Amino acid sequence: MSESDYDTQIRDAFPELERIDDTDLADRVVEAWTLGLRRGGWRHVEDVPYAWNIHEVTNVEHVRGVARIALEAAREQREFHGADPDTDTIVAACLLHDVGKCYEYTDHVDEDLVDPDPRYGGETIPHSISGYALAHEVGCPLAVQRAIPHFLGEVPDRTLEAELVKSANSASSNAITQATMGITLQEWVEEYSQTS
């Protein structure tokens, strides 16, 4: 798979990239996804599942849902509370918060992966941490990097943007686990999570 093929499919999959005013930042988001997909051996961004045991929803659908929920919450924070969350940081972090699944879920798919790099694939590192590492590697601003880890205790000082990403992730995940399995996110974490 060529870099330009990944670039095109990532930009098509995530129209929310257009909400990032800083084009360099948007390009870094695409670069992080490209690295994750290539190293994980994925043919297409739409092949990455939301969860290792939930294949009815793609990771793209979840990531887009997180971005949409966070943007709506940020709008409410501005209009109702007078807060000023940074839209570029929110969108970039939402789009990157689960890029690490390109590494973590290589063992849980039926798709034929294209020569995954064994230095990156597997469950050893939680996807929120490998996503943070990808954002760091491609030079995303620290504010974006800090908003990616979404499990309790991974980042000691959380920003407004980080909290928006975390709560939007929970909202989207709760909707998905309820719709696909009839359980709450907490029930899914207790029974199936590899990071709890």
Short mmCIF file of N, CA and C in Angstrom, two decimals, residues 19-195:
data_model
loop_
_atom_site.label_atom_id
_atom_site.label_comp_id
_atom_site.label_asym_id
_atom_site.label_seq_id
_atom_site.Cartn_x
_atom_site.Cartn_y
_atom_site.Cartn_z
N ARG A 19 -12.19 20.36 9.93
CA ARG A 19 -12.48 21.26 11.06
C ARG A 19 -11.20 21.77 11.73
N ILE A 20 -10.04 21.19 11.34
CA ILE A 20 -8.76 21.63 11.89
C ILE A 20 -8.24 22.77 11.02
N ASP A 21 -8.16 23.97 11.60
CA ASP A 21 -7.69 25.14 10.85
C ASP A 21 -6.21 25.06 10.49
N ASP A 22 -5.42 24.49 11.37
CA ASP A 22 -3.98 24.36 11.15
C ASP A 22 -3.73 23.18 10.21
N THR A 23 -3.44 23.46 8.94
CA THR A 23 -3.28 22.38 7.96
C THR A 23 -2.09 21.48 8.28
N ASP A 24 -1.05 22.04 8.91
CA ASP A 24 0.09 21.23 9.31
C ASP A 24 -0.35 20.20 10.36
N LEU A 25 -1.18 20.59 11.29
CA LEU A 25 -1.69 19.67 12.30
C LEU A 25 -2.55 18.59 11.64
N ALA A 26 -3.41 18.97 10.74
CA ALA A 26 -4.24 17.98 10.03
C ALA A 26 -3.35 16.98 9.30
N ASP A 27 -2.28 17.46 8.67
CA ASP A 27 -1.35 16.57 7.98
C ASP A 27 -0.66 15.62 8.95
N ARG A 28 -0.37 16.09 10.16
CA ARG A 28 0.28 15.24 11.16
C ARG A 28 -0.68 14.14 11.63
N VAL A 29 -1.97 14.46 11.73
CA VAL A 29 -2.97 13.44 12.07
C VAL A 29 -2.98 12.36 11.00
N VAL A 30 -2.99 12.77 9.75
CA VAL A 30 -2.97 11.81 8.64
C VAL A 30 -1.69 10.99 8.68
N GLU A 31 -0.57 11.63 8.96
CA GLU A 31 0.72 10.93 9.02
C GLU A 31 0.72 9.87 10.13
N ALA A 32 0.15 10.20 11.28
CA ALA A 32 0.09 9.23 12.38
C ALA A 32 -0.74 8.02 11.99
N TRP A 33 -1.90 8.26 11.37
CA TRP A 33 -2.73 7.15 10.90
C TRP A 33 -2.01 6.33 9.84
N THR A 34 -1.30 6.99 8.94
CA THR A 34 -0.56 6.28 7.90
C THR A 34 0.47 5.35 8.52
N LEU A 35 1.24 5.86 9.48
CA LEU A 35 2.23 5.02 10.16
C LEU A 35 1.57 3.84 10.86
N GLY A 36 0.48 4.10 11.59
CA GLY A 36 -0.21 3.03 12.30
C GLY A 36 -0.73 1.96 11.36
N LEU A 37 -1.36 2.38 10.28
CA LEU A 37 -1.91 1.42 9.32
C LEU A 37 -0.80 0.62 8.65
N ARG A 38 0.25 1.30 8.22
CA ARG A 38 1.35 0.61 7.53
C ARG A 38 2.04 -0.37 8.47
N ARG A 39 2.39 0.09 9.65
CA ARG A 39 3.10 -0.79 10.59
C ARG A 39 2.22 -1.95 11.07
N GLY A 40 0.92 -1.68 11.21
CA GLY A 40 0.01 -2.74 11.62
C GLY A 40 -0.35 -3.70 10.50
N GLY A 41 -0.02 -3.35 9.27
CA GLY A 41 -0.29 -4.22 8.14
C GLY A 41 -1.70 -4.12 7.58
N TRP A 42 -2.39 -3.05 7.90
CA TRP A 42 -3.78 -2.90 7.47
C TRP A 42 -3.85 -2.45 6.02
N ARG A 43 -4.81 -3.00 5.29
CA ARG A 43 -5.04 -2.59 3.90
C ARG A 43 -5.84 -1.29 3.83
N HIS A 44 -6.77 -1.14 4.77
CA HIS A 44 -7.67 0.02 4.72
C HIS A 44 -8.03 0.46 6.13
N VAL A 45 -8.17 1.75 6.30
CA VAL A 45 -8.51 2.31 7.62
C VAL A 45 -9.86 1.79 8.12
N GLU A 46 -10.77 1.47 7.22
CA GLU A 46 -12.10 0.96 7.61
C GLU A 46 -12.05 -0.48 8.13
N ASP A 47 -10.91 -1.18 7.96
CA ASP A 47 -10.80 -2.56 8.43
C ASP A 47 -10.51 -2.67 9.92
N VAL A 48 -10.05 -1.59 10.54
CA VAL A 48 -9.70 -1.63 11.96
C VAL A 48 -11.00 -1.64 12.76
N PRO A 49 -11.21 -2.66 13.61
CA PRO A 49 -12.47 -2.73 14.36
C PRO A 49 -12.49 -1.75 15.54
N TYR A 50 -13.67 -1.45 15.98
CA TYR A 50 -13.84 -0.62 17.19
C TYR A 50 -13.24 -1.32 18.40
N ALA A 51 -13.54 -2.59 18.55
CA ALA A 51 -13.03 -3.37 19.68
C ALA A 51 -12.70 -4.77 19.17
N TRP A 52 -11.85 -5.44 19.89
CA TRP A 52 -11.41 -6.77 19.46
C TRP A 52 -12.58 -7.75 19.34
N ASN A 53 -13.66 -7.52 20.09
CA ASN A 53 -14.80 -8.43 20.04
C ASN A 53 -16.08 -7.75 19.54
N ILE A 54 -15.97 -6.57 18.98
CA ILE A 54 -17.13 -5.88 18.39
C ILE A 54 -16.73 -5.48 16.97
N HIS A 55 -17.21 -6.25 16.01
CA HIS A 55 -16.84 -6.00 14.62
C HIS A 55 -17.96 -5.34 13.81
N GLU A 56 -19.11 -5.11 14.46
CA GLU A 56 -20.22 -4.46 13.76
C GLU A 56 -19.97 -2.97 13.55
N VAL A 57 -19.06 -2.42 14.31
CA VAL A 57 -18.75 -0.99 14.25
C VAL A 57 -17.26 -0.86 13.98
N THR A 58 -16.91 -0.01 13.04
CA THR A 58 -15.49 0.19 12.76
C THR A 58 -14.90 1.22 13.71
N ASN A 59 -13.60 1.21 13.80
CA ASN A 59 -12.91 2.21 14.59
C ASN A 59 -13.16 3.60 14.00
N VAL A 60 -13.25 3.69 12.68
CA VAL A 60 -13.53 4.97 12.03
C VAL A 60 -14.86 5.53 12.51
N GLU A 61 -15.89 4.69 12.55
CA GLU A 61 -17.21 5.17 13.01
C GLU A 61 -17.12 5.68 14.44
N HIS A 62 -16.44 4.93 15.29
CA HIS A 62 -16.30 5.35 16.68
C HIS A 62 -15.52 6.66 16.78
N VAL A 63 -14.38 6.75 16.12
CA VAL A 63 -13.54 7.95 16.18
C VAL A 63 -14.31 9.17 15.69
N ARG A 64 -15.04 9.01 14.60
CA ARG A 64 -15.85 10.12 14.10
C ARG A 64 -16.93 10.50 15.10
N GLY A 65 -17.54 9.50 15.73
CA GLY A 65 -18.55 9.79 16.75
C GLY A 65 -17.97 10.56 17.92
N VAL A 66 -16.78 10.18 18.35
CA VAL A 66 -16.11 10.88 19.44
C VAL A 66 -15.87 12.34 19.05
N ALA A 67 -15.37 12.56 17.84
CA ALA A 67 -15.12 13.94 17.39
C ALA A 67 -16.41 14.75 17.35
N ARG A 68 -17.46 14.16 16.84
CA ARG A 68 -18.74 14.89 16.74
C ARG A 68 -19.29 15.23 18.13
N ILE A 69 -19.23 14.27 19.05
CA ILE A 69 -19.73 14.50 20.41
C ILE A 69 -18.88 15.58 21.09
N ALA A 70 -17.56 15.49 20.96
CA ALA A 70 -16.68 16.47 21.60
C ALA A 70 -16.88 17.87 21.03
N LEU A 71 -17.06 17.97 19.72
CA LEU A 71 -17.29 19.29 19.11
C LEU A 71 -18.59 19.90 19.59
N GLU A 72 -19.61 19.07 19.73
CA GLU A 72 -20.90 19.58 20.24
C GLU A 72 -20.77 20.02 21.69
N ALA A 73 -20.06 19.23 22.48
CA ALA A 73 -19.85 19.60 23.89
C ALA A 73 -19.02 20.89 23.98
N ALA A 74 -18.02 21.04 23.13
CA ALA A 74 -17.20 22.26 23.13
C ALA A 74 -18.05 23.48 22.77
N ARG A 75 -18.97 23.30 21.82
CA ARG A 75 -19.87 24.40 21.45
C ARG A 75 -20.71 24.81 22.65
N GLU A 76 -21.24 23.83 23.37
CA GLU A 76 -22.03 24.12 24.58
C GLU A 76 -21.18 24.80 25.64
N GLN A 77 -19.95 24.35 25.80
CA GLN A 77 -19.06 24.97 26.79
C GLN A 77 -18.81 26.44 26.45
N ARG A 78 -18.67 26.73 25.17
CA ARG A 78 -18.45 28.12 24.74
C ARG A 78 -19.70 28.96 24.98
N GLU A 79 -20.83 28.46 24.45
CA GLU A 79 -22.06 29.25 24.48
C GLU A 79 -22.67 29.36 25.87
N PHE A 80 -22.67 28.29 26.61
CA PHE A 80 -23.36 28.27 27.90
C PHE A 80 -22.47 28.68 29.06
N HIS A 81 -21.20 28.25 29.02
CA HIS A 81 -20.30 28.50 30.15
C HIS A 81 -19.25 29.55 29.88
N GLY A 82 -19.10 29.99 28.64
CA GLY A 82 -18.09 30.99 28.32
C GLY A 82 -16.67 30.45 28.30
N ALA A 83 -16.51 29.13 28.26
CA ALA A 83 -15.17 28.52 28.17
C ALA A 83 -14.64 28.68 26.75
N ASP A 84 -13.36 28.39 26.56
CA ASP A 84 -12.76 28.55 25.25
C ASP A 84 -11.88 27.35 24.88
N PRO A 85 -12.49 26.16 24.74
CA PRO A 85 -11.69 25.01 24.34
C PRO A 85 -11.16 25.18 22.91
N ASP A 86 -9.96 24.67 22.66
CA ASP A 86 -9.32 24.80 21.36
C ASP A 86 -9.82 23.72 20.40
N THR A 87 -10.48 24.14 19.33
CA THR A 87 -11.08 23.21 18.38
C THR A 87 -10.04 22.35 17.69
N ASP A 88 -8.93 22.93 17.25
CA ASP A 88 -7.91 22.13 16.57
C ASP A 88 -7.40 21.00 17.48
N THR A 89 -7.15 21.32 18.73
CA THR A 89 -6.67 20.31 19.69
C THR A 89 -7.72 19.23 19.88
N ILE A 90 -8.96 19.62 20.04
CA ILE A 90 -10.04 18.66 20.26
C ILE A 90 -10.17 17.71 19.08
N VAL A 91 -10.27 18.26 17.88
CA VAL A 91 -10.48 17.41 16.70
C VAL A 91 -9.28 16.50 16.48
N ALA A 92 -8.07 17.05 16.54
CA ALA A 92 -6.88 16.23 16.32
C ALA A 92 -6.80 15.10 17.35
N ALA A 93 -7.02 15.42 18.62
CA ALA A 93 -6.94 14.39 19.67
C ALA A 93 -8.05 13.36 19.51
N CYS A 94 -9.25 13.80 19.17
CA CYS A 94 -10.34 12.83 18.94
C CYS A 94 -9.99 11.89 17.80
N LEU A 95 -9.48 12.45 16.72
CA LEU A 95 -9.15 11.61 15.56
C LEU A 95 -7.98 10.67 15.84
N LEU A 96 -7.14 11.03 16.79
CA LEU A 96 -5.97 10.20 17.11
C LEU A 96 -6.15 9.32 18.35
N HIS A 97 -7.22 9.51 19.11
CA HIS A 97 -7.31 8.82 20.40
C HIS A 97 -7.30 7.30 20.27
N ASP A 98 -7.71 6.76 19.15
CA ASP A 98 -7.71 5.30 18.96
C ASP A 98 -6.86 4.84 17.78
N VAL A 99 -5.94 5.68 17.30
CA VAL A 99 -5.05 5.26 16.22
C VAL A 99 -4.19 4.08 16.66
N GLY A 100 -3.94 3.97 17.96
CA GLY A 100 -3.15 2.85 18.47
C GLY A 100 -3.79 1.49 18.27
N LYS A 101 -5.08 1.45 17.97
CA LYS A 101 -5.74 0.17 17.67
C LYS A 101 -5.17 -0.46 16.41
N CYS A 102 -4.53 0.34 15.57
CA CYS A 102 -3.84 -0.22 14.39
C CYS A 102 -2.77 -1.22 14.83
N TYR A 103 -2.21 -1.03 16.01
CA TYR A 103 -1.22 -1.95 16.56
C TYR A 103 -1.88 -3.01 17.43
N GLU A 104 -2.78 -2.57 18.32
CA GLU A 104 -3.29 -3.47 19.35
C GLU A 104 -4.17 -4.58 18.81
N TYR A 105 -4.91 -4.33 17.74
CA TYR A 105 -5.91 -5.29 17.30
C TYR A 105 -5.49 -6.16 16.11
N THR A 106 -4.22 -6.23 15.81
CA THR A 106 -3.78 -7.03 14.67
C THR A 106 -4.06 -8.52 14.85
N ASP A 107 -4.14 -8.99 16.07
CA ASP A 107 -4.40 -10.41 16.33
C ASP A 107 -5.88 -10.77 16.37
N HIS A 108 -6.76 -9.78 16.21
CA HIS A 108 -8.20 -10.02 16.42
C HIS A 108 -9.05 -9.76 15.18
N VAL A 109 -8.46 -9.88 14.01
CA VAL A 109 -9.24 -9.63 12.79
C VAL A 109 -9.07 -10.80 11.83
N ASP A 110 -10.07 -10.98 10.99
CA ASP A 110 -10.02 -12.02 9.97
C ASP A 110 -9.38 -11.53 8.68
N GLU A 111 -9.33 -10.19 8.52
CA GLU A 111 -8.77 -9.64 7.30
C GLU A 111 -7.33 -10.08 7.14
N ASP A 112 -6.91 -10.22 5.88
CA ASP A 112 -5.52 -10.52 5.61
C ASP A 112 -4.71 -9.25 5.78
N LEU A 113 -3.85 -9.24 6.77
CA LEU A 113 -3.00 -8.10 6.99
C LEU A 113 -1.78 -8.22 6.07
N VAL A 114 -1.23 -7.10 5.70
CA VAL A 114 -0.11 -7.06 4.77
C VAL A 114 1.18 -6.88 5.57
N ASP A 115 1.84 -7.97 5.89
CA ASP A 115 3.15 -7.92 6.52
C ASP A 115 3.22 -6.97 7.71
N PRO A 116 2.43 -7.21 8.77
CA PRO A 116 2.51 -6.32 9.93
C PRO A 116 3.91 -6.37 10.55
N ASP A 117 4.37 -5.25 11.01
CA ASP A 117 5.68 -5.14 11.63
C ASP A 117 5.58 -5.66 13.06
N PRO A 118 6.26 -6.77 13.38
CA PRO A 118 6.13 -7.37 14.71
C PRO A 118 6.63 -6.48 15.84
N ARG A 119 7.38 -5.44 15.53
CA ARG A 119 7.83 -4.53 16.58
C ARG A 119 6.69 -3.67 17.11
N TYR A 120 5.59 -3.59 16.36
CA TYR A 120 4.49 -2.71 16.75
C TYR A 120 3.20 -3.45 17.05
N GLY A 121 2.89 -4.52 16.35
CA GLY A 121 1.60 -5.18 16.50
C GLY A 121 1.49 -5.96 17.79
N GLY A 122 0.26 -6.14 18.25
CA GLY A 122 -0.01 -6.95 19.43
C GLY A 122 -0.59 -6.15 20.57
N GLU A 123 -0.92 -6.87 21.63
CA GLU A 123 -1.64 -6.30 22.77
C GLU A 123 -0.75 -5.81 23.89
N THR A 124 0.56 -5.85 23.73
CA THR A 124 1.47 -5.53 24.82
C THR A 124 1.29 -4.10 25.33
N ILE A 125 1.13 -3.15 24.42
CA ILE A 125 0.98 -1.75 24.78
C ILE A 125 -0.47 -1.34 24.53
N PRO A 126 -1.18 -0.78 25.51
CA PRO A 126 -2.56 -0.33 25.27
C PRO A 126 -2.62 0.71 24.16
N HIS A 127 -3.69 0.68 23.41
CA HIS A 127 -3.80 1.56 22.23
C HIS A 127 -3.75 3.04 22.58
N SER A 128 -4.18 3.41 23.77
CA SER A 128 -4.12 4.83 24.12
C SER A 128 -2.68 5.30 24.28
N ILE A 129 -1.81 4.42 24.74
CA ILE A 129 -0.40 4.77 24.90
C ILE A 129 0.32 4.74 23.55
N SER A 130 0.05 3.72 22.73
CA SER A 130 0.70 3.70 21.41
C SER A 130 0.17 4.84 20.53
N GLY A 131 -1.08 5.24 20.72
CA GLY A 131 -1.61 6.40 20.00
C GLY A 131 -0.90 7.68 20.40
N TYR A 132 -0.66 7.82 21.70
CA TYR A 132 0.11 8.95 22.21
C TYR A 132 1.50 8.96 21.59
N ALA A 133 2.13 7.78 21.53
CA ALA A 133 3.48 7.68 20.96
C ALA A 133 3.48 8.05 19.48
N LEU A 134 2.47 7.64 18.73
CA LEU A 134 2.39 8.01 17.32
C LEU A 134 2.24 9.52 17.16
N ALA A 135 1.39 10.13 17.97
CA ALA A 135 1.21 11.58 17.90
C ALA A 135 2.51 12.30 18.23
N HIS A 136 3.25 11.78 19.20
CA HIS A 136 4.54 12.36 19.56
C HIS A 136 5.54 12.20 18.41
N GLU A 137 5.57 11.01 17.83
CA GLU A 137 6.52 10.71 16.75
C GLU A 137 6.35 11.64 15.55
N VAL A 138 5.10 11.95 15.21
CA VAL A 138 4.86 12.80 14.02
C VAL A 138 4.89 14.29 14.36
N GLY A 139 5.11 14.62 15.62
CA GLY A 139 5.29 16.02 16.01
C GLY A 139 4.02 16.79 16.30
N CYS A 140 2.97 16.10 16.74
CA CYS A 140 1.77 16.82 17.16
C CYS A 140 2.10 17.67 18.38
N PRO A 141 1.43 18.80 18.54
CA PRO A 141 1.67 19.65 19.71
C PRO A 141 1.39 18.88 21.00
N LEU A 142 2.06 19.29 22.06
CA LEU A 142 1.90 18.65 23.36
C LEU A 142 0.44 18.64 23.81
N ALA A 143 -0.30 19.70 23.52
CA ALA A 143 -1.71 19.76 23.92
C ALA A 143 -2.51 18.62 23.29
N VAL A 144 -2.19 18.27 22.06
CA VAL A 144 -2.87 17.14 21.40
C VAL A 144 -2.42 15.83 22.02
N GLN A 145 -1.12 15.68 22.18
CA GLN A 145 -0.58 14.44 22.77
C GLN A 145 -1.22 14.16 24.13
N ARG A 146 -1.31 15.19 24.96
CA ARG A 146 -1.83 15.03 26.32
C ARG A 146 -3.32 14.67 26.34
N ALA A 147 -4.03 14.96 25.28
CA ALA A 147 -5.46 14.68 25.23
C ALA A 147 -5.77 13.29 24.68
N ILE A 148 -4.76 12.55 24.25
CA ILE A 148 -4.99 11.23 23.65
C ILE A 148 -5.16 10.13 24.69
N PRO A 149 -4.25 9.97 25.65
CA PRO A 149 -4.46 8.90 26.64
C PRO A 149 -5.79 9.10 27.37
N HIS A 150 -6.60 8.05 27.45
CA HIS A 150 -7.95 8.24 27.97
C HIS A 150 -8.32 7.29 29.09
N PHE A 151 -7.35 6.60 29.65
CA PHE A 151 -7.62 5.77 30.81
C PHE A 151 -7.15 6.49 32.06
N LEU A 152 -7.83 6.29 33.15
CA LEU A 152 -7.54 6.97 34.41
C LEU A 152 -6.08 6.80 34.80
N GLY A 153 -5.44 7.90 35.09
CA GLY A 153 -4.07 7.85 35.58
C GLY A 153 -2.99 7.92 34.52
N GLU A 154 -3.34 7.85 33.23
CA GLU A 154 -2.30 7.87 32.20
C GLU A 154 -1.65 9.24 32.07
N VAL A 155 -2.41 10.30 32.27
CA VAL A 155 -1.88 11.66 32.22
C VAL A 155 -2.28 12.35 33.51
N PRO A 156 -1.31 12.82 34.30
CA PRO A 156 -1.65 13.37 35.62
C PRO A 156 -2.45 14.68 35.58
N ASP A 157 -2.12 15.60 34.70
CA ASP A 157 -2.82 16.89 34.65
C ASP A 157 -3.63 16.97 33.36
N ARG A 158 -4.95 16.87 33.49
CA ARG A 158 -5.82 16.83 32.32
C ARG A 158 -6.27 18.25 31.97
N THR A 159 -6.29 18.55 30.69
CA THR A 159 -6.75 19.84 30.20
C THR A 159 -8.24 19.78 29.89
N LEU A 160 -8.83 20.93 29.64
CA LEU A 160 -10.23 20.98 29.23
C LEU A 160 -10.44 20.13 27.98
N GLU A 161 -9.54 20.25 27.01
CA GLU A 161 -9.65 19.50 25.77
C GLU A 161 -9.51 18.00 26.02
N ALA A 162 -8.59 17.61 26.91
CA ALA A 162 -8.42 16.20 27.23
C ALA A 162 -9.68 15.63 27.87
N GLU A 163 -10.30 16.40 28.75
CA GLU A 163 -11.54 15.94 29.38
C GLU A 163 -12.68 15.81 28.37
N LEU A 164 -12.71 16.72 27.40
CA LEU A 164 -13.73 16.61 26.34
C LEU A 164 -13.54 15.33 25.53
N VAL A 165 -12.31 15.03 25.17
CA VAL A 165 -12.02 13.81 24.41
C VAL A 165 -12.40 12.58 25.23
N LYS A 166 -12.00 12.57 26.48
CA LYS A 166 -12.29 11.42 27.36
C LYS A 166 -13.79 11.22 27.53
N SER A 167 -14.53 12.28 27.79
CA SER A 167 -15.98 12.11 28.00
C SER A 167 -16.70 11.77 26.70
N ALA A 168 -16.25 12.33 25.59
CA ALA A 168 -16.86 11.99 24.29
C ALA A 168 -16.57 10.53 23.94
N ASN A 169 -15.37 10.07 24.27
CA ASN A 169 -15.02 8.67 24.03
C ASN A 169 -15.94 7.76 24.84
N SER A 170 -16.17 8.09 26.09
CA SER A 170 -17.07 7.29 26.94
C SER A 170 -18.49 7.29 26.40
N ALA A 171 -18.96 8.46 25.96
CA ALA A 171 -20.32 8.56 25.43
C ALA A 171 -20.48 7.70 24.17
N SER A 172 -19.53 7.80 23.26
CA SER A 172 -19.60 6.99 22.05
C SER A 172 -19.50 5.51 22.37
N SER A 173 -18.56 5.15 23.24
CA SER A 173 -18.36 3.75 23.60
C SER A 173 -19.57 3.16 24.30
N ASN A 174 -20.21 3.93 25.19
CA ASN A 174 -21.42 3.45 25.84
C ASN A 174 -22.52 3.17 24.82
N ALA A 175 -22.66 4.07 23.84
CA ALA A 175 -23.67 3.86 22.80
C ALA A 175 -23.38 2.60 21.99
N ILE A 176 -22.12 2.39 21.67
CA ILE A 176 -21.75 1.22 20.86
C ILE A 176 -21.94 -0.08 21.62
N THR A 177 -21.48 -0.15 22.87
CA THR A 177 -21.63 -1.40 23.61
C THR A 177 -23.11 -1.70 23.88
N GLN A 178 -23.90 -0.65 24.12
CA GLN A 178 -25.33 -0.86 24.32
C GLN A 178 -25.99 -1.36 23.04
N ALA A 179 -25.68 -0.73 21.91
CA ALA A 179 -26.32 -1.09 20.64
C ALA A 179 -25.89 -2.48 20.15
N THR A 180 -24.63 -2.85 20.36
CA THR A 180 -24.14 -4.11 19.80
C THR A 180 -24.23 -5.29 20.76
N MET A 181 -24.12 -5.03 22.07
CA MET A 181 -24.07 -6.13 23.02
C MET A 181 -25.12 -6.04 24.12
N GLY A 182 -25.82 -4.91 24.19
CA GLY A 182 -26.84 -4.73 25.22
C GLY A 182 -26.28 -4.53 26.61
N ILE A 183 -25.02 -4.05 26.69
CA ILE A 183 -24.40 -3.80 27.98
C ILE A 183 -23.80 -2.40 28.00
N THR A 184 -23.51 -1.92 29.22
CA THR A 184 -22.87 -0.61 29.34
C THR A 184 -21.37 -0.74 29.07
N LEU A 185 -20.73 0.39 28.86
CA LEU A 185 -19.28 0.39 28.69
C LEU A 185 -18.61 -0.19 29.93
N GLN A 186 -19.07 0.19 31.12
CA GLN A 186 -18.48 -0.33 32.35
C GLN A 186 -18.57 -1.85 32.40
N GLU A 187 -19.72 -2.40 32.01
CA GLU A 187 -19.86 -3.86 31.98
C GLU A 187 -18.89 -4.49 30.98
N TRP A 188 -18.73 -3.84 29.82
CA TRP A 188 -17.78 -4.34 28.82
C TRP A 188 -16.36 -4.32 29.38
N VAL A 189 -15.98 -3.21 30.01
CA VAL A 189 -14.63 -3.09 30.58
C VAL A 189 -14.39 -4.19 31.62
N GLU A 190 -15.37 -4.39 32.50
CA GLU A 190 -15.20 -5.40 33.55
C GLU A 190 -15.04 -6.80 32.99
N GLU A 191 -15.74 -7.09 31.90
CA GLU A 191 -15.71 -8.44 31.36
C GLU A 191 -14.66 -8.68 30.30
N TYR A 192 -14.37 -7.65 29.47
CA TYR A 192 -13.55 -7.91 28.29
C TYR A 192 -12.28 -7.07 28.16
N SER A 193 -12.17 -5.97 28.88
CA SER A 193 -11.06 -5.06 28.64
C SER A 193 -9.71 -5.67 28.94
N GLN A 194 -8.76 -5.34 28.11
CA GLN A 194 -7.39 -5.82 28.30
C GLN A 194 -6.57 -4.81 29.11
N THR A 195 -7.17 -3.65 29.44
CA THR A 195 -6.42 -2.61 30.15
C THR A 195 -6.98 -2.30 31.54
#
